[in-house]
Amino acid sequence: DIQMTQSPSSLSASVGDRVTITCRASQAITHYLAWYQQKPGTVPKLLIYAASTLQSGVPSRFSGSGSGTDFTLTISSLQPEDVATYYCQNYHSVPLTFGGGTKVEIK
Amino acid sequence: EVQLLESGGGLVQPGGSLRLSCAASGFTFRSYYMIWVRQAPGKGLEWVSGISNSDGSAYYEDSVKGRFTISRDNSKNTVYLQMNSLRTEDTAVYYCAKPMATFGWYGINYWGQGTLVTVSS
C-alpha cells in the first residue's frame, strides 16, 4: 500500500502569508494526487487534482505542484476563510490513501 | 444536480452488523466507480472501499478486509457497504463519494452528507 505523509500536521500563519503544505508518497504515483480542504462540520472539498490542476471555482491563490513522490499545496496569500484542514490523496492505486491532514489556523 | 444520500448508520454493539446504502442521482451512475470514505471523530479521512463501475471489482482497506463488503446495483443507482464483525475502532462518519471522472479512480468531487456509525456496548 502507498503511504501518504503530510507535513506539517498543523501550522499557524498570518493573513496574507504564503503557506506551503507538503505531501510525500511512499512510492511514485506520477501525478495521481488530489488535495482537499475540509472546514469544521463540512464535507471535504476538492481543490486540486492531477497534482496541479485547479478544480473549477477554487480561488487562484491555491496551487499545487510536484510529481512522483513529492507534492506541494501552496496558498499564496492566506485568507481567514482558508482556516481548515487540508488532505492529500493518492489515486494512483488502491487503497486510495489519504495523508494525515494539515490543520491551518490564523495567527 | 449530483446527490449522494447515505442511510443505514446507527448504534451497534461490537461484533454486530450494519448495511449502509448510498442512493445516487444526477449523473450516469453506471459509468462511475464509487467509494466509501470514513472519518472517526476528530480524526482524518480514511479510504475504506471502492467498487468499479461495471464488473463490480471490489477493493478494501486492510483493516476492513474480510469484514466489509461493497456492492452496487446499477438498476437502482445505489452502492452498499455491508459491515460485519464491527469493532469499536470502526466508529466514524461514513461518506459515500463519487470520483470526478468516469471509468476509473480520480479525485473525489462529490461527497454525501455522511452517516454516523457508532460501535459501542
PDB file of C-alpha atoms in Angstrom:
ATOM      1  CA  ASP A   1       0.000   0.000   0.000  1.00  0.00           C
ATOM      2  CA  ILE A   2       1.118   3.548  -0.704  1.00  0.00           C
ATOM      3  CA  GLN A   3       1.593   5.646   2.413  1.00  0.00           C
ATOM      4  CA  MET A   4       0.980   9.398   2.204  1.00  0.00           C
ATOM      5  CA  THR A   5       2.865  11.570   4.691  1.00  0.00           C
ATOM      6  CA  GLN A   6       1.860  15.204   5.126  1.00  0.00           C
ATOM      7  CA  SER A   7       3.785  17.909   6.892  1.00  0.00           C
ATOM      8  CA  PRO A   8       3.389  19.879   8.977  1.00  0.00           C
ATOM      9  CA  SER A   9       0.440  18.435  10.892  1.00  0.00           C
ATOM     10  CA  SER A  10      -0.587  21.946  11.855  1.00  0.00           C
ATOM     11  CA  LEU A  11       0.504  25.494  11.204  1.00  0.00           C
ATOM     12  CA  SER A  12      -0.416  28.985  12.235  1.00  0.00           C
ATOM     13  CA  ALA A  13       0.159  31.895   9.873  1.00  0.00           C
ATOM     14  CA  SER A  14      -0.912  35.490   9.439  1.00  0.00           C
ATOM     15  CA  VAL A  15      -3.415  36.763   6.918  1.00  0.00           C
ATOM     16  CA  GLY A  16      -1.557  37.419   3.687  1.00  0.00           C
ATOM     17  CA  ASP A  17       1.205  34.926   4.386  1.00  0.00           C
ATOM     18  CA  ARG A  18       2.317  32.339   1.879  1.00  0.00           C
ATOM     19  CA  VAL A  19       1.567  28.859   3.210  1.00  0.00           C
ATOM     20  CA  THR A  20       3.087  25.618   1.966  1.00  0.00           C
ATOM     21  CA  ILE A  21       1.991  22.088   2.814  1.00  0.00           C
ATOM     22  CA  THR A  22       3.931  19.075   1.638  1.00  0.00           C
ATOM     23  CA  CYS A  23       2.834  15.536   0.904  1.00  0.00           C
ATOM     24  CA  ARG A  24       5.169  12.628   0.272  1.00  0.00           C
ATOM     25  CA  ALA A  25       4.153   9.296  -1.204  1.00  0.00           C
ATOM     26  CA  SER A  26       5.974   6.122  -0.186  1.00  0.00           C
ATOM     27  CA  GLN A  27       6.275   5.191  -3.859  1.00  0.00           C
ATOM     28  CA  ALA A  28       5.905   7.040  -7.111  1.00  0.00           C
ATOM     29  CA  ILE A  29       2.359   7.990  -8.054  1.00  0.00           C
ATOM     30  CA  THR A  30       3.254  10.144 -11.084  1.00  0.00           C
ATOM     31  CA  HIS A  31       0.664  12.950 -10.986  1.00  0.00           C
ATOM     32  CA  TYR A  32      -2.249  10.986  -9.461  1.00  0.00           C
ATOM     33  CA  LEU A  33      -2.662  13.230  -6.455  1.00  0.00           C
ATOM     34  CA  ALA A  34      -5.568  15.305  -5.166  1.00  0.00           C
ATOM     35  CA  TRP A  35      -5.810  17.962  -2.473  1.00  0.00           C
ATOM     36  CA  TYR A  36      -8.905  18.575  -0.358  1.00  0.00           C
ATOM     37  CA  GLN A  37      -9.996  21.267   2.058  1.00  0.00           C
ATOM     38  CA  GLN A  38     -12.271  20.377   4.965  1.00  0.00           C
ATOM     39  CA  LYS A  39     -13.771  23.056   7.160  1.00  0.00           C
ATOM     40  CA  PRO A  40     -15.217  22.065  10.542  1.00  0.00           C
ATOM     41  CA  GLY A  41     -18.585  20.370  10.269  1.00  0.00           C
ATOM     42  CA  THR A  42     -18.492  20.117   6.486  1.00  0.00           C
ATOM     43  CA  VAL A  43     -17.573  17.502   3.898  1.00  0.00           C
ATOM     44  CA  PRO A  44     -14.222  17.710   2.130  1.00  0.00           C
ATOM     45  CA  LYS A  45     -13.951  19.884  -0.942  1.00  0.00           C
ATOM     46  CA  LEU A  46     -11.745  19.055  -3.911  1.00  0.00           C
ATOM     47  CA  LEU A  47      -9.200  21.809  -4.511  1.00  0.00           C
ATOM     48  CA  ILE A  48      -6.666  20.309  -6.888  1.00  0.00           C
ATOM     49  CA  TYR A  49      -6.405  17.136  -8.960  1.00  0.00           C
ATOM     50  CA  ALA A  50      -3.702  15.683 -11.147  1.00  0.00           C
ATOM     51  CA  ALA A  51      -1.248  17.279  -8.704  1.00  0.00           C
ATOM     52  CA  SER A  52      -1.538  20.775 -10.170  1.00  0.00           C
ATOM     53  CA  THR A  53      -4.930  21.300 -11.852  1.00  0.00           C
ATOM     54  CA  LEU A  54      -7.205  23.684 -10.021  1.00  0.00           C
ATOM     55  CA  GLN A  55     -10.764  22.454  -9.617  1.00  0.00           C
ATOM     56  CA  SER A  56     -13.369  24.779 -11.083  1.00  0.00           C
ATOM     57  CA  GLY A  57     -14.410  27.524  -8.701  1.00  0.00           C
ATOM     58  CA  VAL A  58     -11.381  27.252  -6.431  1.00  0.00           C
ATOM     59  CA  PRO A  59      -9.613  30.587  -5.838  1.00  0.00           C
ATOM     60  CA  SER A  60      -6.397  31.072  -7.762  1.00  0.00           C
ATOM     61  CA  ARG A  61      -4.417  31.639  -4.570  1.00  0.00           C
ATOM     62  CA  PHE A  62      -4.378  27.852  -4.255  1.00  0.00           C
ATOM     63  CA  SER A  63      -1.854  25.963  -6.332  1.00  0.00           C
ATOM     64  CA  GLY A  64      -0.336  22.507  -6.439  1.00  0.00           C
ATOM     65  CA  SER A  65       2.915  21.148  -7.741  1.00  0.00           C
ATOM     66  CA  GLY A  66       5.024  18.027  -7.800  1.00  0.00           C
ATOM     67  CA  SER A  67       5.168  14.611  -9.347  1.00  0.00           C
ATOM     68  CA  GLY A  68       6.469  11.205  -8.478  1.00  0.00           C
ATOM     69  CA  THR A  69       6.688  11.136  -4.686  1.00  0.00           C
ATOM     70  CA  ASP A  70       6.861  14.776  -3.577  1.00  0.00           C
ATOM     71  CA  PHE A  71       3.984  17.221  -3.785  1.00  0.00           C
ATOM     72  CA  THR A  72       3.153  20.670  -2.505  1.00  0.00           C
ATOM     73  CA  LEU A  73      -0.009  22.658  -1.877  1.00  0.00           C
ATOM     74  CA  THR A  74       0.552  26.405  -1.698  1.00  0.00           C
ATOM     75  CA  ILE A  75      -1.762  29.160  -0.567  1.00  0.00           C
ATOM     76  CA  SER A  76      -0.178  32.313  -1.959  1.00  0.00           C
ATOM     77  CA  SER A  77      -1.922  34.731   0.384  1.00  0.00           C
ATOM     78  CA  LEU A  78      -3.701  33.189   3.357  1.00  0.00           C
ATOM     79  CA  GLN A  79      -7.251  34.419   3.943  1.00  0.00           C
ATOM     80  CA  PRO A  80      -9.454  33.975   7.021  1.00  0.00           C
ATOM     81  CA  GLU A  81     -11.773  31.674   5.082  1.00  0.00           C
ATOM     82  CA  ASP A  82      -8.873  29.295   4.424  1.00  0.00           C
ATOM     83  CA  VAL A  83      -8.932  28.079   8.020  1.00  0.00           C
ATOM     84  CA  ALA A  84      -9.439  24.365   7.528  1.00  0.00           C
ATOM     85  CA  THR A  85      -7.738  21.003   7.463  1.00  0.00           C
ATOM     86  CA  TYR A  86      -6.088  20.043   4.190  1.00  0.00           C
ATOM     87  CA  TYR A  87      -5.606  16.480   2.964  1.00  0.00           C
ATOM     88  CA  CYS A  88      -3.702  14.966   0.089  1.00  0.00           C
ATOM     89  CA  GLN A  89      -4.844  11.726  -1.537  1.00  0.00           C
ATOM     90  CA  ASN A  90      -3.215   9.206  -3.791  1.00  0.00           C
ATOM     91  CA  TYR A  91      -5.458   7.938  -6.562  1.00  0.00           C
ATOM     92  CA  HIS A  92      -2.755   6.085  -8.441  1.00  0.00           C
ATOM     93  CA  SER A  93      -3.711   2.699  -6.985  1.00  0.00           C
ATOM     94  CA  VAL A  94      -5.946   1.191  -4.364  1.00  0.00           C
ATOM     95  CA  PRO A  95      -6.148   1.663  -1.476  1.00  0.00           C
ATOM     96  CA  LEU A  96      -6.584   5.347  -2.332  1.00  0.00           C
ATOM     97  CA  THR A  97      -4.813   6.547   0.781  1.00  0.00           C
ATOM     98  CA  PHE A  98      -5.118   9.982   2.338  1.00  0.00           C
ATOM     99  CA  GLY A  99      -2.440  11.915   4.123  1.00  0.00           C
ATOM    100  CA  GLY A 100      -2.902  12.588   7.818  1.00  0.00           C
ATOM    101  CA  GLY A 101      -4.030  16.163   7.297  1.00  0.00           C
ATOM    102  CA  THR A 102      -2.663  19.635   7.959  1.00  0.00           C
ATOM    103  CA  LYS A 103      -4.653  21.979  10.156  1.00  0.00           C
ATOM    104  CA  VAL A 104      -4.260  25.611   9.108  1.00  0.00           C
ATOM    105  CA  GLU A 105      -5.059  28.379  11.555  1.00  0.00           C
ATOM    106  CA  ILE A 106      -4.741  32.150  11.575  1.00  0.00           C
ATOM    107  CA  LYS A 107      -2.143  33.645  13.889  1.00  0.00           C
TER     108      LYS A 107
ATOM    109  CA  GLU B   1     -27.604  18.164  -9.590  1.00  0.00           C
ATOM    110  CA  VAL B   2     -25.497  15.348  -8.197  1.00  0.00           C
ATOM    111  CA  GLN B   3     -26.815  13.915  -4.952  1.00  0.00           C
ATOM    112  CA  LEU B   4     -25.478  11.124  -2.776  1.00  0.00           C
ATOM    113  CA  LEU B   5     -27.765  10.149   0.069  1.00  0.00           C
ATOM    114  CA  GLU B   6     -26.409   7.722   2.642  1.00  0.00           C
ATOM    115  CA  SER B   7     -28.516   5.786   5.089  1.00  0.00           C
ATOM    116  CA  GLY B   8     -28.199   2.860   7.447  1.00  0.00           C
ATOM    117  CA  GLY B   9     -25.920   4.217  10.127  1.00  0.00           C
ATOM    118  CA  GLY B  10     -26.608   3.884  13.815  1.00  0.00           C
ATOM    119  CA  LEU B  11     -25.519   2.375  17.095  1.00  0.00           C
ATOM    120  CA  VAL B  12     -24.401  -1.249  17.084  1.00  0.00           C
ATOM    121  CA  GLN B  13     -22.640  -3.467  19.579  1.00  0.00           C
ATOM    122  CA  PRO B  14     -19.162  -4.820  18.922  1.00  0.00           C
ATOM    123  CA  GLY B  15     -19.396  -7.868  16.706  1.00  0.00           C
ATOM    124  CA  GLY B  16     -22.617  -6.649  15.154  1.00  0.00           C
ATOM    125  CA  SER B  17     -23.502  -5.762  11.587  1.00  0.00           C
ATOM    126  CA  LEU B  18     -24.837  -2.810   9.647  1.00  0.00           C
ATOM    127  CA  ARG B  19     -25.592  -2.198   5.994  1.00  0.00           C
ATOM    128  CA  LEU B  20     -25.025   1.261   4.622  1.00  0.00           C
ATOM    129  CA  SER B  21     -26.736   2.412   1.446  1.00  0.00           C
ATOM    130  CA  CYS B  22     -25.965   5.329  -0.808  1.00  0.00           C
ATOM    131  CA  ALA B  23     -28.623   6.399  -3.286  1.00  0.00           C
ATOM    132  CA  ALA B  24     -27.147   8.380  -6.146  1.00  0.00           C
ATOM    133  CA  SER B  25     -28.786  10.747  -8.587  1.00  0.00           C
ATOM    134  CA  GLY B  26     -27.914  13.461 -11.063  1.00  0.00           C
ATOM    135  CA  PHE B  27     -25.258  11.550 -13.010  1.00  0.00           C
ATOM    136  CA  THR B  28     -24.821   8.351 -15.025  1.00  0.00           C
ATOM    137  CA  PHE B  29     -24.224   6.089 -12.049  1.00  0.00           C
ATOM    138  CA  ARG B  30     -23.286   3.000 -14.059  1.00  0.00           C
ATOM    139  CA  SER B  31     -20.283   4.831 -15.560  1.00  0.00           C
ATOM    140  CA  TYR B  32     -18.592   5.716 -12.290  1.00  0.00           C
ATOM    141  CA  TYR B  33     -16.522   3.832  -9.788  1.00  0.00           C
ATOM    142  CA  MET B  34     -17.862   4.523  -6.288  1.00  0.00           C
ATOM    143  CA  ILE B  35     -16.092   4.900  -2.980  1.00  0.00           C
ATOM    144  CA  TRP B  36     -16.679   4.803   0.760  1.00  0.00           C
ATOM    145  CA  VAL B  37     -14.540   7.034   2.981  1.00  0.00           C
ATOM    146  CA  ARG B  38     -14.790   7.287   6.756  1.00  0.00           C
ATOM    147  CA  GLN B  39     -13.756   9.793   9.366  1.00  0.00           C
ATOM    148  CA  ALA B  40     -13.510   8.866  13.024  1.00  0.00           C
ATOM    149  CA  PRO B  41     -14.461  11.619  15.491  1.00  0.00           C
ATOM    150  CA  GLY B  42     -11.766  14.289  15.471  1.00  0.00           C
ATOM    151  CA  LYS B  43      -9.591  12.288  13.091  1.00  0.00           C
ATOM    152  CA  GLY B  44      -8.591  12.365   9.446  1.00  0.00           C
ATOM    153  CA  LEU B  45     -10.066  10.867   6.317  1.00  0.00           C
ATOM    154  CA  GLU B  46      -9.661   7.155   5.659  1.00  0.00           C
ATOM    155  CA  TRP B  47     -10.459   5.447   2.356  1.00  0.00           C
ATOM    156  CA  VAL B  48     -12.426   2.308   3.199  1.00  0.00           C
ATOM    157  CA  SER B  49     -13.547   0.660  -0.009  1.00  0.00           C
ATOM    158  CA  GLY B  50     -14.182   1.176  -3.698  1.00  0.00           C
ATOM    159  CA  ILE B  51     -16.008  -0.616  -6.477  1.00  0.00           C
ATOM    160  CA  SER B  52     -15.620  -0.476 -10.238  1.00  0.00           C
ATOM    161  CA  ASN B  53     -18.494   0.590 -12.416  1.00  0.00           C
ATOM    162  CA  SER B  54     -19.339  -2.470 -14.458  1.00  0.00           C
ATOM    163  CA  ASP B  55     -17.786  -5.758 -13.359  1.00  0.00           C
ATOM    164  CA  GLY B  56     -18.109  -4.841  -9.692  1.00  0.00           C
ATOM    165  CA  SER B  57     -14.470  -5.387  -8.810  1.00  0.00           C
ATOM    166  CA  ALA B  58     -14.150  -4.529  -5.140  1.00  0.00           C
ATOM    167  CA  TYR B  59     -11.251  -3.088  -3.186  1.00  0.00           C
ATOM    168  CA  TYR B  60     -10.739  -2.650   0.545  1.00  0.00           C
ATOM    169  CA  GLU B  61      -8.504  -1.001   3.089  1.00  0.00           C
ATOM    170  CA  ASP B  62      -6.583  -3.656   5.010  1.00  0.00           C
ATOM    171  CA  SER B  63      -8.346  -3.242   8.360  1.00  0.00           C
ATOM    172  CA  VAL B  64     -11.775  -3.985   6.862  1.00  0.00           C
ATOM    173  CA  LYS B  65     -10.851  -6.818   4.500  1.00  0.00           C
ATOM    174  CA  GLY B  66     -12.899  -9.912   5.274  1.00  0.00           C
ATOM    175  CA  ARG B  67     -15.389  -7.919   7.346  1.00  0.00           C
ATOM    176  CA  PHE B  68     -16.815  -5.338   4.933  1.00  0.00           C
ATOM    177  CA  THR B  69     -18.348  -5.976   1.524  1.00  0.00           C
ATOM    178  CA  ILE B  70     -19.050  -3.293  -1.035  1.00  0.00           C
ATOM    179  CA  SER B  71     -21.599  -3.853  -3.763  1.00  0.00           C
ATOM    180  CA  ARG B  72     -23.717  -1.891  -6.195  1.00  0.00           C
ATOM    181  CA  ASP B  73     -27.000  -2.137  -8.018  1.00  0.00           C
ATOM    182  CA  ASN B  74     -26.787  -0.099 -11.194  1.00  0.00           C
ATOM    183  CA  SER B  75     -30.515  -0.552 -11.790  1.00  0.00           C
ATOM    184  CA  LYS B  76     -31.205   1.243  -8.506  1.00  0.00           C
ATOM    185  CA  ASN B  77     -28.313   3.717  -8.690  1.00  0.00           C
ATOM    186  CA  THR B  78     -27.242   2.540  -5.269  1.00  0.00           C
ATOM    187  CA  VAL B  79     -23.987   1.447  -3.677  1.00  0.00           C
ATOM    188  CA  TYR B  80     -23.879  -0.542  -0.458  1.00  0.00           C
ATOM    189  CA  LEU B  81     -21.423  -1.276   2.305  1.00  0.00           C
ATOM    190  CA  GLN B  82     -22.154  -4.380   4.340  1.00  0.00           C
ATOM    191  CA  MET B  83     -20.226  -4.169   7.585  1.00  0.00           C
ATOM    192  CA  ASN B  84     -19.853  -7.296   9.717  1.00  0.00           C
ATOM    193  CA  SER B  85     -17.860  -8.081  12.853  1.00  0.00           C
ATOM    194  CA  LEU B  86     -17.846  -4.410  13.733  1.00  0.00           C
ATOM    195  CA  ARG B  87     -15.228  -3.109  16.134  1.00  0.00           C
ATOM    196  CA  THR B  88     -15.132  -0.018  18.309  1.00  0.00           C
ATOM    197  CA  GLU B  89     -12.460   1.392  16.001  1.00  0.00           C
ATOM    198  CA  ASP B  90     -14.968   1.337  13.111  1.00  0.00           C
ATOM    199  CA  THR B  91     -16.843   4.181  14.798  1.00  0.00           C
ATOM    200  CA  ALA B  92     -16.882   7.004  12.276  1.00  0.00           C
ATOM    201  CA  VAL B  93     -18.905   9.065   9.872  1.00  0.00           C
ATOM    202  CA  TYR B  94     -19.078   7.095   6.625  1.00  0.00           C
ATOM    203  CA  TYR B  95     -19.181   9.072   3.409  1.00  0.00           C
ATOM    204  CA  CYS B  96     -20.246   7.837   0.021  1.00  0.00           C
ATOM    205  CA  ALA B  97     -18.181   9.536  -2.662  1.00  0.00           C
ATOM    206  CA  LYS B  98     -18.045   9.903  -6.431  1.00  0.00           C
ATOM    207  CA  PRO B  99     -14.884  10.385  -8.483  1.00  0.00           C
ATOM    208  CA  MET B 100     -14.754  13.338 -10.825  1.00  0.00           C
ATOM    209  CA  ALA B 101     -14.434  11.256 -13.994  1.00  0.00           C
ATOM    210  CA  THR B 102     -15.769   8.012 -15.382  1.00  0.00           C
ATOM    211  CA  PHE B 103     -14.304   4.532 -15.555  1.00  0.00           C
ATOM    212  CA  GLY B 104     -11.522   4.928 -13.008  1.00  0.00           C
ATOM    213  CA  TRP B 105     -10.159   6.329  -9.790  1.00  0.00           C
ATOM    214  CA  TYR B 106      -9.874  10.098  -9.726  1.00  0.00           C
ATOM    215  CA  GLY B 107     -10.161  12.930  -7.280  1.00  0.00           C
ATOM    216  CA  ILE B 108     -13.477  12.985  -5.457  1.00  0.00           C
ATOM    217  CA  ASN B 109     -15.689  15.870  -6.470  1.00  0.00           C
ATOM    218  CA  TYR B 110     -18.917  14.848  -4.737  1.00  0.00           C
ATOM    219  CA  TRP B 111     -19.486  13.577  -1.227  1.00  0.00           C
ATOM    220  CA  GLY B 112     -22.623  12.509   0.568  1.00  0.00           C
ATOM    221  CA  GLN B 113     -23.548  14.164   3.829  1.00  0.00           C
ATOM    222  CA  GLY B 114     -22.285  11.151   5.777  1.00  0.00           C
ATOM    223  CA  THR B 115     -23.901   8.638   8.082  1.00  0.00           C
ATOM    224  CA  LEU B 116     -22.639   8.045  11.610  1.00  0.00           C
ATOM    225  CA  VAL B 117     -21.775   4.527  12.682  1.00  0.00           C
ATOM    226  CA  THR B 118     -21.187   4.075  16.409  1.00  0.00           C
ATOM    227  CA  VAL B 119     -19.866   0.753  17.659  1.00  0.00           C
ATOM    228  CA  SER B 120     -20.248   0.547  21.401  1.00  0.00           C
ATOM    229  CA  SER B 121     -21.547  -1.736  24.100  1.00  0.00           C
TER     230      SER B 121
END
